[in-house]
Amino acid sequence: MKHHLLPVSPANIHWGYFSKKVAPALTLKSGDRATIETLTHHANDDYERMIANDPGAESVFHWTREHKAVARRGAGPTEGPFQRGSGEGIGVHLLTGPVAIENAEPGDILEVRILDIRPRPSCNACHAGKCFGSNVAASWGFHYHDLIEEPKPREVVTIFELDTSGEPYAKAVYNYIWTPQTDPDGIVHPTIDYPGVRVDHTRVKKRENILPNVRVPARLHFGTMGLAPAESDFVSSIPPGYTGGNIDDWRIGKGARMYYPVAVPGAFFSVGDPHAAQGDSELGGTAIETSLTGDFEFILHKNRDLGGTVLEGLSHPMLETDQQWSMYGFTFPNYLAELGQDAQTDIVNHSSLDKAMRDAFRKLRRFLMTVHHMSEDEAIALMSVAADFGVTQVVDANWGVHGSIRKNVFMCT
Amino acid sequence: MSIHAFTSESYPENDRIEAWQDVLGGFGLRSSPLSAQYGEYATALSRASLDGVGLMRFAAGPQVFSPLPRRADLPVALVPAEDGAVLKAGGSPQAVPAGRIILLPRQNDWNVTFHRDMRAIVLSVTAESFGGRKISLPECRDAVIVAPGGLADILRHTLETTSEALENLSSDDWNTIRLALAEMLLTLSRQKLSATADSAGIGAQPALLHRIYEAIERKLGDPDITPARIAQMEGISERYLQKLFESTGDNFTHYLRERRLQRCWADLANAAEAHRSVSDIAFSCGFSDAAHFSRSFRDRFGLSPRAFRQQEIERLSDRGVRAERRGWPQDAIAQLRPHRQSPVIAPAELEPAASTLPQGGAPAHHHLPADAAHVHWGFFSRALKPLIEIASGDTVTVETLTQHASDDPELMIKNDPGAESVFRWTAEGKGVERRGAGPMDASIYGRGAGEGFGVHICTGPIAVKGAEPGDVLEVRVLDIVPRPSRNPEFEGRVFGSSVAAWWGYHYDEFLSEPKPREAVTIYEIFSGDEPYAQALYSYRWQPQRDPSGVLHQTYDYPGVPVAAGTIRRRHNVLDGVRIPLRLHFGVIGVAPREAGLVDSVPPAYFGGNLDNWRLGKDAAVYLPVSAPEALLSIGDPHAAQGDGELSGTAIECSMTGTFRVVLHKKADLAGRPFADLTYPLIETETDWVLTGFSHPNYLAEFGERGQSEVYAKSSLDLAMKDAFRKVRRFLMNTRGLSEDEAIALISAAVDFGVTQVVDGNWGVHAILSKRLFTN
């Protein structure tokens, strides 16, 4: 077993997409561990608190008229003229990786264990040692067309500080309404339509003393974690799918084990979208987006060894924690295949919880029948009395419902 | 007819290909592998009617389609959504451009190869799809890719729009469209397949015969139609006309009668024609003598026109229930309207309160037993007379019975005087006659009094002194104790039942046969430090004849005693599985403000069938008082339930609860968390749980149609919206947050979950942790 280190840098990250074409930042063997740094793509909502003097973050976010350290942000076109910028922001998450796993082949399952998660403190002398995050009630939020106060519509950024002195919690520092921001290439962003645009704090009005007396208990986790899909070379990081990705379940934190179907040789694991806290549904469009560093262990399960294990027949991401198993249902289990050529942009027009619930039901039924050898009648009876279905997210185009079954239901496992 | 959603994800890896072949087979197609990826996935949504029109849109991996040899039906129409398919039929392979119709004769040799992932629409029409009308099937020539333009474009557009709307089309919509699709495909096949066969010289004879068939269709209603007149219309001799028919092995007179009978058959079966009398229909189809028609019809179809019509109405209403879920059928509500009569309620007996009288303002304790005099079954109503009156702050112990005790009467009813009095049912009558909000004479479906429009045995109602609309009633659960069996054989043991029922979420998509089916699982409940339930045995529902003589094909009426001899017990079910208990009451509600009887199944603003397991011991629910004295009822006891209540029921187990009931007067609500309350709000030790519904106030939203519509129009997307709005309002009102603060907090810290997808009015709840607030 070897322990690797993968710091953030323009060479070790890719922005806004999963890809089987990107050269791996690290190659390791099944059983190896790695410490992987991740950055939130919302760090520029408050540059002073989340980027300044942090060499890793500065190198990634660096963007002047002359030089943009990471040009491509999203799975969109990289040839101009651009509406929003290279990659067009079709996919927004800063992902560290890919990590290639030796001998991984399509049909295998990659198990990723999260051993630990730590926040990334500010390097700015004024805020030294403190940790910050940003929450955006964005245009892709569930609430956006259902606002009751003026001005409508609006996007709102709330900056949180993470207190880790005791039981960790987040506390709001201030918020502001997004105003049109001009990026160094001269493109104006009237809404939050492209990641990593530095917000000019002279052009927004900060409101302090917000959410007084409110402490949000921390749930450190990675919103986006998964493998490169086979269907396209560049796949937007926003909709989650059969190889995982932007699942946005806060249970994918310390102690969790995720299982992903390998779709391309080498698996190509990437991780990012670090969250300090999120509710089931991620209603406003984002969590408390905070840069985090994780310790991971990777275990490759070869296809031929899956029979008779909990991984038999697995064709979608699955979570195991100490207490439960969760199956992830989506509006489209594999939207890339189901929606055809324009899947990555078309999917947002088809979001539905009802379909995601259907999918979660089917996946959990399959799990109980295949893994626990239940008859269909037993599986359905058990789901009604002991399985819990929850809303994972309603903001990532391919909406999610998770179906969970507690481990203590089974006496012998 | 049925809508079928298929996804290979439902099946274990090894069964996926076979399951997919089954789906394709219904459309006359067979698939073979192209690459190793084959069978990886496929999803499809299809709709088909019994007479043989089927439409499916699907997405699947690369594969090759070839015909499944079948009898003479119309060619299959396949429309790929993307470029890249290749048709091979006879000559050299042809690329199929996206959006073109390929006509694929069923008996020829051809194949269509999809090299990449595909999406496509397929239409299959059998020869029987034309209501007995004779169609001259086009000669089977090679498969063709139809050039765009004219009818081909119209058919393609219709296929595309129909396939998109497949789930949302009503039966009537679909019936109209499927007829049109069949006709269009027939005409297109004639044009295109004959055109390619021009050289083979398709005879003038079939064309003439086709015109004659069409002329007969137009003239069916004319009682004076004769071979001579038809021959004259087509400019041929009567003798030639007769010869033409002979060449098809038929004769004119027989064909004409058959067509007239078929049209009558179709009209009699059509609900939209229900206002016309049988003889009216016969005349309009060219029969001039009603008695003669009746005889001919019976000879042809084996039953009289009247009997046939009755049978169709029953069949349709059965199907209506299945398709639209529970509750009142639309047309029954329409019939009620003119009379404006609200159903009559058997007056509940006003019992002398079995309670210690309040002494000097100190809270009193009351006890409500569960017996026939203390329950109402399957409905809520502000017109019900209260059984006892209590004061704010009093405690009350309420015995409740599960309506599923009759799933095994030996375990759950026998020797229990309370349960026996409620479930009593002999040929002469029932302990509790009305079960549900439907008509007492069961004139809609004939299931029984109340029609089972609402199923829960509710103990109550309890009047709360001084309660008025606008107040809030707090009902706090102090304790819950399961009700042990009184049968000496099982003395002291506790049992429950869970039914995977026809209103369950799973019911439309079984994997294994028989489909569909209902299954009952009987559980035993064990107490201790970590109490749990364990399955004892299960059985498939078999048609049960109730003591009044009504046969229940499905679980369509509550409290029908299941006779042990009629079912087959399967033991060793859910071996090695222990279900941790979550004791709670599914139903806690006050009387709705609307008049009349309200089905107990859909929850709404007044509470009712909340089915949220968090409403257990030490939790409270705050309900908006909507009728004078509140009229609180409690029932539907559950030993355990998952979020979703997927199969339609929890572990239903009779239990006794003790509650503290506190009345919060409207004037005193300001500043309280339950100020401005218009929905049931649950409070646990750690959380506020806000209940969102598809239709938060369905009775008002849909008016008189509410008790029917709510079953047809439920959606998690709507319930999620409602839950969001409620939690936003809660945060803004009770915590003084701005909208922006509220939304930031919801996104970061509020958990939304699926409460249930089986109670008509589907539920999503929002859980707001009390830990968030430091003050």
PDB file of C-alpha atoms in Angstrom, chain A residues 41-51 61 63 73 134-136 155-159 174-184 187 189-206:
ATOM      1  CA  HIS A  41     -15.361  26.708  -7.732  1.00  0.00           C
ATOM      2  CA  HIS A  42     -17.138  29.373  -5.648  1.00  0.00           C
ATOM      3  CA  ALA A  43     -13.919  30.620  -3.999  1.00  0.00           C
ATOM      4  CA  ASN A  44     -13.964  33.773  -6.140  1.00  0.00           C
ATOM      5  CA  ASP A  45     -17.262  34.834  -4.570  1.00  0.00           C
ATOM      6  CA  ASP A  46     -14.927  36.192  -1.875  1.00  0.00           C
ATOM      7  CA  TYR A  47     -11.377  36.238  -3.222  1.00  0.00           C
ATOM      8  CA  GLU A  48      -9.903  37.773  -0.065  1.00  0.00           C
ATOM      9  CA  ARG A  49     -11.181  35.023   2.198  1.00  0.00           C
ATOM     10  CA  MET A  50     -10.879  31.971  -0.022  1.00  0.00           C
ATOM     11  CA  ILE A  51      -8.049  32.512  -2.507  1.00  0.00           C
ATOM     12  CA  PHE A  61      -7.954  30.762 -10.326  1.00  0.00           C
ATOM     13  CA  TRP A  63      -7.009  34.915 -14.739  1.00  0.00           C
ATOM     14  CA  ARG A  73     -14.320  25.542 -17.867  1.00  0.00           C
ATOM     15  CA  SER A 134     -20.023  30.353  -0.107  1.00  0.00           C
ATOM     16  CA  ASN A 135     -23.639  29.493  -0.699  1.00  0.00           C
ATOM     17  CA  VAL A 136     -25.369  30.750  -3.805  1.00  0.00           C
ATOM     18  CA  GLU A 155     -29.143  35.551  -7.285  1.00  0.00           C
ATOM     19  CA  VAL A 156     -27.796  35.826  -3.765  1.00  0.00           C
ATOM     20  CA  VAL A 157     -24.384  34.860  -2.433  1.00  0.00           C
ATOM     21  CA  THR A 158     -24.038  34.133   1.283  1.00  0.00           C
ATOM     22  CA  ILE A 159     -20.554  33.789   2.756  1.00  0.00           C
ATOM     23  CA  TYR A 174     -22.674  38.452   5.119  1.00  0.00           C
ATOM     24  CA  ASN A 175     -24.542  38.201   1.854  1.00  0.00           C
ATOM     25  CA  TYR A 176     -24.944  40.171  -1.357  1.00  0.00           C
ATOM     26  CA  ILE A 177     -27.081  40.155  -4.465  1.00  0.00           C
ATOM     27  CA  TRP A 178     -25.161  39.236  -7.597  1.00  0.00           C
ATOM     28  CA  THR A 179     -24.589  42.157  -9.928  1.00  0.00           C
ATOM     29  CA  PRO A 180     -23.276  41.852 -13.492  1.00  0.00           C
ATOM     30  CA  GLN A 181     -19.548  41.058 -13.355  1.00  0.00           C
ATOM     31  CA  THR A 182     -17.052  41.620 -16.126  1.00  0.00           C
ATOM     32  CA  ASP A 183     -14.345  39.002 -16.471  1.00  0.00           C
ATOM     33  CA  PRO A 184     -10.747  39.782 -17.519  1.00  0.00           C
ATOM     34  CA  ILE A 187     -17.289  39.236 -21.124  1.00  0.00           C
ATOM     35  CA  HIS A 189     -21.817  37.879 -16.715  1.00  0.00           C
ATOM     36  CA  PRO A 190     -25.290  39.178 -15.862  1.00  0.00           C
ATOM     37  CA  THR A 191     -25.984  36.017 -13.870  1.00  0.00           C
ATOM     38  CA  ILE A 192     -23.762  33.326 -12.411  1.00  0.00           C
ATOM     39  CA  ASP A 193     -23.267  31.629 -15.753  1.00  0.00           C
ATOM     40  CA  TYR A 194     -19.547  30.838 -15.764  1.00  0.00           C
ATOM     41  CA  PRO A 195     -17.437  29.513 -12.903  1.00  0.00           C
ATOM     42  CA  GLY A 196     -14.485  31.279 -11.335  1.00  0.00           C
ATOM     43  CA  VAL A 197     -15.383  34.857 -12.257  1.00  0.00           C
ATOM     44  CA  ARG A 198     -13.921  37.025  -9.528  1.00  0.00           C
ATOM     45  CA  VAL A 199     -16.619  39.126  -7.888  1.00  0.00           C
ATOM     46  CA  ASP A 200     -15.665  42.765  -7.684  1.00  0.00           C
ATOM     47  CA  HIS A 201     -16.608  43.609  -4.121  1.00  0.00           C
ATOM     48  CA  THR A 202     -16.878  47.296  -4.920  1.00  0.00           C
ATOM     49  CA  ARG A 203     -19.798  46.462  -7.193  1.00  0.00           C
ATOM     50  CA  VAL A 204     -21.905  44.517  -4.691  1.00  0.00           C
ATOM     51  CA  LYS A 205     -23.695  45.641  -1.560  1.00  0.00           C
ATOM     52  CA  LYS A 206     -22.817  43.567   1.471  1.00  0.00           C
TER      53      LYS A 206
END
